[in-house]
PDB file of C-alpha atoms in Angstrom:
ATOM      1  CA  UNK A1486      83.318 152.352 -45.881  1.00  0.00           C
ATOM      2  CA  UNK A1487      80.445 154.428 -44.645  1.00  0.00           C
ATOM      3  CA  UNK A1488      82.478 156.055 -42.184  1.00  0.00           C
ATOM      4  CA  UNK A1489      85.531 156.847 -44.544  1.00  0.00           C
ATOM      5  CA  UNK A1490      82.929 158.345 -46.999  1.00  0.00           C
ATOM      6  CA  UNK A1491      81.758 160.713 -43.937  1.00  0.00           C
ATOM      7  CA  UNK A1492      85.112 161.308 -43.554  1.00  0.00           C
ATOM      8  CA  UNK A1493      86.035 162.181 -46.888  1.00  0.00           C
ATOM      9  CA  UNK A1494      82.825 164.543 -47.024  1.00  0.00           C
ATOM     10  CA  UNK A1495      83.791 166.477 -43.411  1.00  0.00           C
ATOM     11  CA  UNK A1496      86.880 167.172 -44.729  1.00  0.00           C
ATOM     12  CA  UNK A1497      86.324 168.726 -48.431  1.00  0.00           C
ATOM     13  CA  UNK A1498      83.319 170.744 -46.459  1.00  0.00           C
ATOM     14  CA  UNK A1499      86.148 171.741 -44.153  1.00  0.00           C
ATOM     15  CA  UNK A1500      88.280 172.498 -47.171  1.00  0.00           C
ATOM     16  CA  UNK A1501      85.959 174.117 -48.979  1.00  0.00           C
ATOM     17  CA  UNK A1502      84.454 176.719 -46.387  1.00  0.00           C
ATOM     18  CA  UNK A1503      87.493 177.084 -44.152  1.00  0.00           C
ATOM     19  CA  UNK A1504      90.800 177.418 -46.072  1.00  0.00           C
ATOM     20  CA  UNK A1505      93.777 177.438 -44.178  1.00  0.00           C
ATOM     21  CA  UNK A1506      95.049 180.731 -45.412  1.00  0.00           C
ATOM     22  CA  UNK A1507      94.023 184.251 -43.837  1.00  0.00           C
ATOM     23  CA  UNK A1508      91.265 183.049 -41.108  1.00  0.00           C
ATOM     24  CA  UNK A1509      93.146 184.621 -38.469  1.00  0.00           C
ATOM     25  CA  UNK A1510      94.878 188.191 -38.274  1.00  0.00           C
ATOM     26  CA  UNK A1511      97.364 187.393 -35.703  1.00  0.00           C
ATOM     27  CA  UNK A1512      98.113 183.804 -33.970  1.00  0.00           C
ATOM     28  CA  UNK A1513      96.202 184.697 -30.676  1.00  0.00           C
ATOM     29  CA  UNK A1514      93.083 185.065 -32.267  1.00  0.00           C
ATOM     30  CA  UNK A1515      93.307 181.720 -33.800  1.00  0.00           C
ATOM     31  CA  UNK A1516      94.346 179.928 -29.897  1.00  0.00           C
ATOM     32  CA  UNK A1517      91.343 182.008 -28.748  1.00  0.00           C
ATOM     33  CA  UNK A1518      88.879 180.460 -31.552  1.00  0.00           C
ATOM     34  CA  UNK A1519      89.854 177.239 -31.159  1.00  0.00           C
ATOM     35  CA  UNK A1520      90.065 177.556 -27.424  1.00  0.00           C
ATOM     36  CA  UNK A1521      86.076 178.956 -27.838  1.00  0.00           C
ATOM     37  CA  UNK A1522      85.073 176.508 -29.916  1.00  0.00           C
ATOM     38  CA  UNK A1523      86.066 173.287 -28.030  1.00  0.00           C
ATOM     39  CA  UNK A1524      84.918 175.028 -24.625  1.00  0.00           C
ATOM     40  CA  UNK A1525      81.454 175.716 -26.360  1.00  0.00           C
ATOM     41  CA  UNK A1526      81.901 171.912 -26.931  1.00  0.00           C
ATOM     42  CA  UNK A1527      82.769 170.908 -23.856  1.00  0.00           C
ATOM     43  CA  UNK A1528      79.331 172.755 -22.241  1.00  0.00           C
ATOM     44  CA  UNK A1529      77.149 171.272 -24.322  1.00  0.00           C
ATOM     45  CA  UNK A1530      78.891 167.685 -24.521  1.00  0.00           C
ATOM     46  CA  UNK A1531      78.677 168.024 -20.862  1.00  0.00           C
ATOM     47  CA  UNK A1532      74.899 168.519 -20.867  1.00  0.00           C
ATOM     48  CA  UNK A1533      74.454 165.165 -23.032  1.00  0.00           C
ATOM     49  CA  UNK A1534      76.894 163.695 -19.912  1.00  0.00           C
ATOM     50  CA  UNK A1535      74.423 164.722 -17.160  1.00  0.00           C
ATOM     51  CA  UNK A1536      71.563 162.798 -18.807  1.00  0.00           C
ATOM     52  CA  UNK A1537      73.365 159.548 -20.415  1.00  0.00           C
ATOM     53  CA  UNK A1538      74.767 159.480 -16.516  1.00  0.00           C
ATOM     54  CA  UNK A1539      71.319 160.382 -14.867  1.00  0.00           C
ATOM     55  CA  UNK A1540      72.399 163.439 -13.197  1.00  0.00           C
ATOM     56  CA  UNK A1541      69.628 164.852 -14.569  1.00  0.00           C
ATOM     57  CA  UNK A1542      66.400 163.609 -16.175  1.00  0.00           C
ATOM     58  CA  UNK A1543      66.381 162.952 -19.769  1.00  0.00           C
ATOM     59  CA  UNK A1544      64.844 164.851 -22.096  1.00  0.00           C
ATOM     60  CA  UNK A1545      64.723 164.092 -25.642  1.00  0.00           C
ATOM     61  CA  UNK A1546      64.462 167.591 -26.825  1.00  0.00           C
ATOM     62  CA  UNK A1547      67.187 168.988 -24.912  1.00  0.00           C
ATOM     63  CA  UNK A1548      69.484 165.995 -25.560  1.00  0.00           C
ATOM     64  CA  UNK A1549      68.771 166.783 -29.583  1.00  0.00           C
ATOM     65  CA  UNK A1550      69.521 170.135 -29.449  1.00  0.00           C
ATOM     66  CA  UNK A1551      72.670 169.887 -27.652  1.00  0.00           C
ATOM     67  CA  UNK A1552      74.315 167.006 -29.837  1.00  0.00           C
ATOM     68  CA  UNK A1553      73.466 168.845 -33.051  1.00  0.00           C
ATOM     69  CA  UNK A1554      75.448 171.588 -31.859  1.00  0.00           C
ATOM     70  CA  UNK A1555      78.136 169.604 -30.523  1.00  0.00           C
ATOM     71  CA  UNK A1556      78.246 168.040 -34.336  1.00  0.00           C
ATOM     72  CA  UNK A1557      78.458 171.706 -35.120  1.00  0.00           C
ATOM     73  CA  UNK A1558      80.881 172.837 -33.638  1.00  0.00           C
ATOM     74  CA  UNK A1559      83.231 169.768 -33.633  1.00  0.00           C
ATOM     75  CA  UNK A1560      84.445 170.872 -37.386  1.00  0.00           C
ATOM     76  CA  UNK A1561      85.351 174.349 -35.921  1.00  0.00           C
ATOM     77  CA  UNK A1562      88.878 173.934 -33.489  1.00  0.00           C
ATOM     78  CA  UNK A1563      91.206 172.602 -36.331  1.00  0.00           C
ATOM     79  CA  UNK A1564      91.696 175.806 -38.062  1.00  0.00           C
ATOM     80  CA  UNK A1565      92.431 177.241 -35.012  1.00  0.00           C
ATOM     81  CA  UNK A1566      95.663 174.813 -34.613  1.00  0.00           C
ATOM     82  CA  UNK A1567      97.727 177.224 -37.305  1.00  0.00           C
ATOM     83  CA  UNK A1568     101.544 177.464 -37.810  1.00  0.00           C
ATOM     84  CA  UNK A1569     102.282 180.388 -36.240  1.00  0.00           C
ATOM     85  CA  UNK A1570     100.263 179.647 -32.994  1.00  0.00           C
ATOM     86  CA  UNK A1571     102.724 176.585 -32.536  1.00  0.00           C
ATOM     87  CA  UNK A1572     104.773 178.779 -29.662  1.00  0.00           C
ATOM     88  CA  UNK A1573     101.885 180.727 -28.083  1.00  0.00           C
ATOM     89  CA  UNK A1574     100.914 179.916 -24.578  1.00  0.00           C
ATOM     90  CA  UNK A1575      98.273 177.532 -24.635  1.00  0.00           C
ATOM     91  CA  UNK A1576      97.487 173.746 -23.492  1.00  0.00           C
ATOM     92  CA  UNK A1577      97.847 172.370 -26.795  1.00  0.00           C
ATOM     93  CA  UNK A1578     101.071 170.219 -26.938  1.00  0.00           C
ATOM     94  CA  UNK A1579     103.868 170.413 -29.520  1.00  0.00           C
ATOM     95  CA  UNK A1580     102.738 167.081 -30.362  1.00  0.00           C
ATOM     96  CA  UNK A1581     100.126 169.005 -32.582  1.00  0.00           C
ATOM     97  CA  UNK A1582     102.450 170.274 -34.897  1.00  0.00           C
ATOM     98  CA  UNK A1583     105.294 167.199 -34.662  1.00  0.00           C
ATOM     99  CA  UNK A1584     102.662 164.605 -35.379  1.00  0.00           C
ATOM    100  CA  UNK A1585     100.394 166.480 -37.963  1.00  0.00           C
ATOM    101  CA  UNK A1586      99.096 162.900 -39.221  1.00  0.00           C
ATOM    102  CA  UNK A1587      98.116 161.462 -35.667  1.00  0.00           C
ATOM    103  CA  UNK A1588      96.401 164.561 -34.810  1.00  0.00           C
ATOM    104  CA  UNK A1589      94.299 164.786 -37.639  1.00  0.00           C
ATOM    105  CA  UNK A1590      93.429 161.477 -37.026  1.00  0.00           C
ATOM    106  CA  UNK A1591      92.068 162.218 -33.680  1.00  0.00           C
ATOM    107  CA  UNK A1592      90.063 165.064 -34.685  1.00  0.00           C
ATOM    108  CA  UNK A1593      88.208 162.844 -37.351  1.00  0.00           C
ATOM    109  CA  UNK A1594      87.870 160.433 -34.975  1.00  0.00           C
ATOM    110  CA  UNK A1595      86.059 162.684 -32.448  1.00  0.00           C
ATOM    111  CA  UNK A1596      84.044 164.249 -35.520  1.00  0.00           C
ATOM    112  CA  UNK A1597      82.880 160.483 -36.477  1.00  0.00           C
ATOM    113  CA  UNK A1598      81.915 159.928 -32.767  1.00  0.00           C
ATOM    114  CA  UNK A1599      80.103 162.902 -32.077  1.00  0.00           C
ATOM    115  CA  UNK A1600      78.280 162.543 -35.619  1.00  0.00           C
ATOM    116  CA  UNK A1601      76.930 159.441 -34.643  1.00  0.00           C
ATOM    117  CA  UNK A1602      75.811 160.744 -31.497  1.00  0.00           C
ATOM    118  CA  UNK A1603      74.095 163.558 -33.307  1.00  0.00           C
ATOM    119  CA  UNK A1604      72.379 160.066 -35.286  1.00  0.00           C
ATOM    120  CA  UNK A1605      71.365 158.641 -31.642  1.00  0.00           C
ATOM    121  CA  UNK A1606      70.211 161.819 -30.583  1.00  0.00           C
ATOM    122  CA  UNK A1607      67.824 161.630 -33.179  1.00  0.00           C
ATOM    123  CA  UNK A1608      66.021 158.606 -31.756  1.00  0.00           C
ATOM    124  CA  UNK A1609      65.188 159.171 -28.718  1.00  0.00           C
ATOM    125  CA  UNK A1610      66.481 156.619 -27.329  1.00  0.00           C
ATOM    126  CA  UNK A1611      68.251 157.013 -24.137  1.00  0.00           C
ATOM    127  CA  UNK A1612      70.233 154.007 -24.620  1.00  0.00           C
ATOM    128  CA  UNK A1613      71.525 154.439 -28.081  1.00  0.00           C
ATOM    129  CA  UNK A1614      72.731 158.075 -26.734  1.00  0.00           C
ATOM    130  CA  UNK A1615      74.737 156.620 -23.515  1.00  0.00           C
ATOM    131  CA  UNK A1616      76.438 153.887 -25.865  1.00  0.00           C
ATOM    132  CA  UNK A1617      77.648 156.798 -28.192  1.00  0.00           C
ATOM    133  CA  UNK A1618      77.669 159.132 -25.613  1.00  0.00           C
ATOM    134  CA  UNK A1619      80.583 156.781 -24.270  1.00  0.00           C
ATOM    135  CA  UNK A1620      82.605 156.403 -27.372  1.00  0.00           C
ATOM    136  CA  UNK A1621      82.570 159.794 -28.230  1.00  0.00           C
ATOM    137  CA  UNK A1622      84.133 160.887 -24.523  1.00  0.00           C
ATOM    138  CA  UNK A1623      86.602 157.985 -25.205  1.00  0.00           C
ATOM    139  CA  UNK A1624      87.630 159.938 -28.395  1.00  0.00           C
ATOM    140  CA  UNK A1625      87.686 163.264 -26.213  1.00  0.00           C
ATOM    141  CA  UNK A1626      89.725 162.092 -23.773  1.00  0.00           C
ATOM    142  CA  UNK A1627      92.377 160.045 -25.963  1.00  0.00           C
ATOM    143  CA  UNK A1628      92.914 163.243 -28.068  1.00  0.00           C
ATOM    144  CA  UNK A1629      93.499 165.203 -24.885  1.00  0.00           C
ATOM    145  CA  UNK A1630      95.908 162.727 -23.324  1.00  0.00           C
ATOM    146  CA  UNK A1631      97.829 162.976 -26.492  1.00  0.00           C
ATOM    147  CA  UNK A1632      97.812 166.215 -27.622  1.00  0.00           C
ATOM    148  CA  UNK A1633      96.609 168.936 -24.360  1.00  0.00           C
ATOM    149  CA  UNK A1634      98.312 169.404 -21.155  1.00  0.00           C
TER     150      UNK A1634
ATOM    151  CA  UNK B 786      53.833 189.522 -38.203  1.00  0.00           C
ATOM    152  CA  UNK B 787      55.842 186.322 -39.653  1.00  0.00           C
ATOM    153  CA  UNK B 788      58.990 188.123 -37.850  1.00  0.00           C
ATOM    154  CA  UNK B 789      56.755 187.652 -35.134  1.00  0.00           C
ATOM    155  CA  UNK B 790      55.771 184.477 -35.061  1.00  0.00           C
ATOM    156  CA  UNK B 791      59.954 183.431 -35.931  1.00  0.00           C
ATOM    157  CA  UNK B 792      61.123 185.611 -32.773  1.00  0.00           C
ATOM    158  CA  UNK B 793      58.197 183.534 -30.799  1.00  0.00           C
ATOM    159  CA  UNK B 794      59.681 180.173 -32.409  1.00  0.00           C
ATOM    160  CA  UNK B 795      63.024 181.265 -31.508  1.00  0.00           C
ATOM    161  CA  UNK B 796      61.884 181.576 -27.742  1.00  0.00           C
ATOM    162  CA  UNK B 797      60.148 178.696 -27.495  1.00  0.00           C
ATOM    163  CA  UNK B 798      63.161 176.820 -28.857  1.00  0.00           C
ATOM    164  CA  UNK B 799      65.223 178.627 -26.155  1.00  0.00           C
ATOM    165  CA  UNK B 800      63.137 178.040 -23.630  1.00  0.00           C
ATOM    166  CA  UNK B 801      63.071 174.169 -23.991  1.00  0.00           C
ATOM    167  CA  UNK B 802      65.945 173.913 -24.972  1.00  0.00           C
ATOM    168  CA  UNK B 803      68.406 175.889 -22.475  1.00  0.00           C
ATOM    169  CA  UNK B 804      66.555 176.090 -19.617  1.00  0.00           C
ATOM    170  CA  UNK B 805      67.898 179.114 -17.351  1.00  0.00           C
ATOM    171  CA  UNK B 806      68.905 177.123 -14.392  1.00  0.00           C
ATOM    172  CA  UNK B 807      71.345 174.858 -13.662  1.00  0.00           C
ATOM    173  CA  UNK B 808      73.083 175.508 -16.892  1.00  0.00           C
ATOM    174  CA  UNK B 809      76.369 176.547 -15.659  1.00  0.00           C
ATOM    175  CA  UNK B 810      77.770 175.021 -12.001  1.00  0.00           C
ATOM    176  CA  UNK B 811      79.622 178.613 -11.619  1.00  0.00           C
ATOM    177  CA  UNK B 812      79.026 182.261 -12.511  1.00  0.00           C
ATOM    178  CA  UNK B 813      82.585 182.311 -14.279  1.00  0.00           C
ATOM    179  CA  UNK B 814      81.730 179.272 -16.464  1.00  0.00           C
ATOM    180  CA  UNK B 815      78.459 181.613 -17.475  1.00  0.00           C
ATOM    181  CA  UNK B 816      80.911 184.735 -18.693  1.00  0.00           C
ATOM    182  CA  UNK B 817      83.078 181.923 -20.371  1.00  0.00           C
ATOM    183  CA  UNK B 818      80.421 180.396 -22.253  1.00  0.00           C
ATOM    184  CA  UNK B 819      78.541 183.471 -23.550  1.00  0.00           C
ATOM    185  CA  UNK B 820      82.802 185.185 -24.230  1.00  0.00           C
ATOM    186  CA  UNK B 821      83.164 182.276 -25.916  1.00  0.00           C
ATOM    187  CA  UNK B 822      79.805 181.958 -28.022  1.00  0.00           C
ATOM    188  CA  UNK B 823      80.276 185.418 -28.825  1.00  0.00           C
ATOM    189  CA  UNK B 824      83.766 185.774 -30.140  1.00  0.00           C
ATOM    190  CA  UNK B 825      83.257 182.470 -32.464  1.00  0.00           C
ATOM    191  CA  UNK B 826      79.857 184.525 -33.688  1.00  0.00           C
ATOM    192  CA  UNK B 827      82.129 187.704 -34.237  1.00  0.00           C
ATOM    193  CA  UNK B 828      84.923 185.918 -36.570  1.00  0.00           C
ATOM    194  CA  UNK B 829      82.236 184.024 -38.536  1.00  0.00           C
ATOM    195  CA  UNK B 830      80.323 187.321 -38.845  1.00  0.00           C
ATOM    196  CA  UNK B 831      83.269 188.979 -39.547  1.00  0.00           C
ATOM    197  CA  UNK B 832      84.272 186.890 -42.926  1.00  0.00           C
ATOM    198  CA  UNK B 833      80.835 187.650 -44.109  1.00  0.00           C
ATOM    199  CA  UNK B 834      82.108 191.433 -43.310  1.00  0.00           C
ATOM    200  CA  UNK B 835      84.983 190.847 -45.581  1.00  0.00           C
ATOM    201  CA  UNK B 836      82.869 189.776 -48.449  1.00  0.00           C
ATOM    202  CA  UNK B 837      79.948 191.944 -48.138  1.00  0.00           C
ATOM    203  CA  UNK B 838      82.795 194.645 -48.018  1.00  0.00           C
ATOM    204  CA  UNK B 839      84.854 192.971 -50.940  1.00  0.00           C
ATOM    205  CA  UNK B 840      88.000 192.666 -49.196  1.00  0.00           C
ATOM    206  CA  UNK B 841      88.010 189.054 -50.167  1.00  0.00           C
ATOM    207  CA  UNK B 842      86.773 187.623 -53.221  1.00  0.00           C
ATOM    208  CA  UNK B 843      83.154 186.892 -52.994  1.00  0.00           C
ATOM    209  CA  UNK B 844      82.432 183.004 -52.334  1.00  0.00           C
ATOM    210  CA  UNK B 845      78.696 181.552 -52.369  1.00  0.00           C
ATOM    211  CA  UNK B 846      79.579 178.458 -50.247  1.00  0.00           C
ATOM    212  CA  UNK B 847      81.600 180.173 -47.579  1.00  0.00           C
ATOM    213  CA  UNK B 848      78.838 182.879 -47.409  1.00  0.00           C
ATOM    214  CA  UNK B 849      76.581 180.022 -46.615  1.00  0.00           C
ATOM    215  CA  UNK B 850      78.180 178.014 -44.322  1.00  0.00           C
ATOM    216  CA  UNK B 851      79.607 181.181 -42.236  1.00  0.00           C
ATOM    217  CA  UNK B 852      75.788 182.450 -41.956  1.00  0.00           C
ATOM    218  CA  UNK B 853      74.363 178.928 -41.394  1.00  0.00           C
ATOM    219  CA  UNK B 854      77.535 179.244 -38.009  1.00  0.00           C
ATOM    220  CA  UNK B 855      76.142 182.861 -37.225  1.00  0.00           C
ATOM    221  CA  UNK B 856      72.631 181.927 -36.809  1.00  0.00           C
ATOM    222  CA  UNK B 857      73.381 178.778 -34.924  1.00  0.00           C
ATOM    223  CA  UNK B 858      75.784 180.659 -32.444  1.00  0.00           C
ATOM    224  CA  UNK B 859      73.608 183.700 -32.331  1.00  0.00           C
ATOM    225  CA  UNK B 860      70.898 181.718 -29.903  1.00  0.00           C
ATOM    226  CA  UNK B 861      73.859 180.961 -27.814  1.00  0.00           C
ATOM    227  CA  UNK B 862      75.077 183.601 -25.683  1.00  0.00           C
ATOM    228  CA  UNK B 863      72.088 185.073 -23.907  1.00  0.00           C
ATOM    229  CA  UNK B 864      71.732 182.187 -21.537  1.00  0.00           C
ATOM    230  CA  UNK B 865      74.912 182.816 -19.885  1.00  0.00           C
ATOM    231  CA  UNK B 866      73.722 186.466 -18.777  1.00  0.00           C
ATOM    232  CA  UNK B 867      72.815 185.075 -15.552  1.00  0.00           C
ATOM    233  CA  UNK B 868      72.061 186.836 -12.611  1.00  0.00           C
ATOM    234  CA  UNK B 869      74.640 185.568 -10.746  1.00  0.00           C
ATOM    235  CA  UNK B 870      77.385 186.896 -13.240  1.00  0.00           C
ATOM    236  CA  UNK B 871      76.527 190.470 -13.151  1.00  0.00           C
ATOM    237  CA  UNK B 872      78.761 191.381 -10.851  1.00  0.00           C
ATOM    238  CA  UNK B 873      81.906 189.432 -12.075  1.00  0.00           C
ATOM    239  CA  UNK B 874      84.625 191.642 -14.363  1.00  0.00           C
ATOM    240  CA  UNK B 875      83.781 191.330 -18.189  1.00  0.00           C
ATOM    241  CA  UNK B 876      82.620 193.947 -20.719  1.00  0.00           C
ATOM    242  CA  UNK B 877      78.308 193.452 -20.002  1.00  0.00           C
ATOM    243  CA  UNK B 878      77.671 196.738 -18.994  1.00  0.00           C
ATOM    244  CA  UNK B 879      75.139 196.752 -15.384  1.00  0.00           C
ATOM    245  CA  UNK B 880      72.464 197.818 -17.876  1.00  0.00           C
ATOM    246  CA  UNK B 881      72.042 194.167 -19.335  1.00  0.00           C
ATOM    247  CA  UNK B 882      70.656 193.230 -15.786  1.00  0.00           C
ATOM    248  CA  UNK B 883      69.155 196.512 -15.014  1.00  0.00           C
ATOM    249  CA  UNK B 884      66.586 196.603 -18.409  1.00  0.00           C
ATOM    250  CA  UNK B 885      66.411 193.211 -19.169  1.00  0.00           C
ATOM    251  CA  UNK B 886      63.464 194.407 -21.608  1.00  0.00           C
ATOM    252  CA  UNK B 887      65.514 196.269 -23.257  1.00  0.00           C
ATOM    253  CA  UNK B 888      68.329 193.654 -23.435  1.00  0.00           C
ATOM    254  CA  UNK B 889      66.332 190.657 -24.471  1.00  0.00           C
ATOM    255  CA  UNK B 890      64.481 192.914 -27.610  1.00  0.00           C
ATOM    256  CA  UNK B 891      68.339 193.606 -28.602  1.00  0.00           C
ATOM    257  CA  UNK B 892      69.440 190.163 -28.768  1.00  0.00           C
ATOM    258  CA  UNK B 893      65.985 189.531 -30.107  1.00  0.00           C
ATOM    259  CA  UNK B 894      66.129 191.839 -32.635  1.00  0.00           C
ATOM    260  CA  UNK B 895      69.924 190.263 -33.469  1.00  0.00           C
ATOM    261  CA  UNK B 896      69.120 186.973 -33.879  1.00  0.00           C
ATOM    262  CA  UNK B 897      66.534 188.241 -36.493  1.00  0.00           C
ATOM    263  CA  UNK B 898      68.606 190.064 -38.447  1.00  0.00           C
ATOM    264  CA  UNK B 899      71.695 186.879 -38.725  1.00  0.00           C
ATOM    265  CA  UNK B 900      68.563 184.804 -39.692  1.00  0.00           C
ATOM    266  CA  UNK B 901      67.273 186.959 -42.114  1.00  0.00           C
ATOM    267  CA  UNK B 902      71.280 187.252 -43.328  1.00  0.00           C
ATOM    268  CA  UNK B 903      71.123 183.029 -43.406  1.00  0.00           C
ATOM    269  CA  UNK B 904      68.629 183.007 -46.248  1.00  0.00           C
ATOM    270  CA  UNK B 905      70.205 186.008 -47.997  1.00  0.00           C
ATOM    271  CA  UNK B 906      73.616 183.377 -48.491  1.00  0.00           C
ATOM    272  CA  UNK B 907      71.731 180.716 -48.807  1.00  0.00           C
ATOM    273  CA  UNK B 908      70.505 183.156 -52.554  1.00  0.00           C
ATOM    274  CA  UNK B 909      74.053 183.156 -53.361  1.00  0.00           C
ATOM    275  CA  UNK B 910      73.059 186.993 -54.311  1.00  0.00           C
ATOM    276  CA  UNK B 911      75.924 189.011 -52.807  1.00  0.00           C
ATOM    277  CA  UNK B 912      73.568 192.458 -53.167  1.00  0.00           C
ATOM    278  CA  UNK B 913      71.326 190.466 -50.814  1.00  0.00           C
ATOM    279  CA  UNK B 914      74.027 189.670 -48.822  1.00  0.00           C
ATOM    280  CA  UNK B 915      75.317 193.084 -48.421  1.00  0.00           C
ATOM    281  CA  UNK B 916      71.935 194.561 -47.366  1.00  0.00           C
ATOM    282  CA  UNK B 917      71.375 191.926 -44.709  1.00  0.00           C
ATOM    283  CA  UNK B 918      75.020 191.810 -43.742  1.00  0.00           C
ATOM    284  CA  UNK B 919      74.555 195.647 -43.012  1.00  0.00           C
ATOM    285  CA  UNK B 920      71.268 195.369 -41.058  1.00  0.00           C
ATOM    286  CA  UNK B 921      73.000 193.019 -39.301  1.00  0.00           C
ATOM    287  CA  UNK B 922      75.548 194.239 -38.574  1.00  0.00           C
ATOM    288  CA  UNK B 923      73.989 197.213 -37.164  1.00  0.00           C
ATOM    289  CA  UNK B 924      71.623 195.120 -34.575  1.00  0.00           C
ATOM    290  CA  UNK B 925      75.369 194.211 -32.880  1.00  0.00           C
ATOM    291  CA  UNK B 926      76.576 197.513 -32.891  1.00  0.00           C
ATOM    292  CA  UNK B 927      73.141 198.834 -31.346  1.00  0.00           C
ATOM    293  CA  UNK B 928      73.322 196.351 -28.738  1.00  0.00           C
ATOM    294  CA  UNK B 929      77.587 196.856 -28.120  1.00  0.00           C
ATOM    295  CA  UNK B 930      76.732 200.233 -28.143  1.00  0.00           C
ATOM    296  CA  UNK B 931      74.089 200.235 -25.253  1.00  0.00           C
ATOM    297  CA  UNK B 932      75.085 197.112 -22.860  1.00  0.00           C
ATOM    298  CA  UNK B 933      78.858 196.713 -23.918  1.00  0.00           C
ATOM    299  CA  UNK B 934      81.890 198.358 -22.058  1.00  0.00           C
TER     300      UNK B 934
END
């Protein structure tokens, strides 16, 4: 219930400060937003990887800094995905625009998971940051399988 | 001496938090990252631009959350200046390398100027806005202007 109230909330802010209408000039800028935003994500995802897999000490600081961006900017790639960027050279699958429902799904999904990494983050605790650490790649890597080349 | 004290936070938050090495495992995924930082930076900025300039309707709540974006992504970029990406094809001019000084007061002075545009949204005062929108939006051109291609 908690989560579908999150939900809810992601998506009117989404709404609200990101309408679908006139964010992009022409379709390539919107495949190279979206395409900036989830590779900024991927860095600093990546950074929160090295320490819940101990390639690199942890540090509390550093792993709090780089989940609240990663929270950040996990609300950004979706308005990148628009209608008239369907046919542009890109990874992104037709699958994005055939199954509008099941995609959406996976972004909120991946927006839930990295949220409540953002929340372990916030402890301190290593372990509570490698369990959600691992869910939140899970919901990386399904959404890629599904919907990226 | 508060803008001071703010630029020194600003550092210190930097500093902890990106520390310069082993950030990026190759010079290209440097250029990438600070492209990409950039670019998302310049369309946020950029529907500020369009209500500062009243192209678009004037919106409080978009204001804010598109300044909250700027200032987040405006810490991002400098850390992928690395040394070993200077010499790799992109717009930084040599000059970014060459008078760091120089280079590190622009972005300084940048970073400033989107934080000082953060609480003008967060007034909901579109005069404000407009003032720090154009200060802003000066501090990039200064810095395009001196250490972009």
């Amino acid at each position: 219930m908690k989560l579908a109230v999150t939900l809810a909330l992601v998506a009117t802010t989404l709404t609200v400060s990101l309408p679908a209408s006139a964010q992009f000039q022409k379709p390539e800028d919107a495949v190279k937003y979206r395409q900036s935003a989830l590779s900024l994500m991927g860095t600093h995802f990546s950074r929160l990887g090295a320490m819940a897999n101990g390639r690199v000490p942890f540090d509390a600081k550093v792993a709090q800094d780089n989940a609240a961006l990663v929270e950040t900017l996990s609300k950004l790639p979706w308005a990148g995905f628009t209608a008239d960027s369907e046919k542009l050279r890109s990874k992104a699958k037709p699958e994005i625009w055939m199954d509008q429902a099941k995609f959406k799904q996976a972004s909120e999904t991946m927006m839930a998971d990295v949220a409540k990494l953002n929340v372990a983050a916030k402890t301190g605790n290593l372990d509570q940051i490698k369990a959600a650490f691992g869910n939140a790649a899970g919901s990386c890597k399904a959404c890629h399988d599904a919907f990226r080349e």
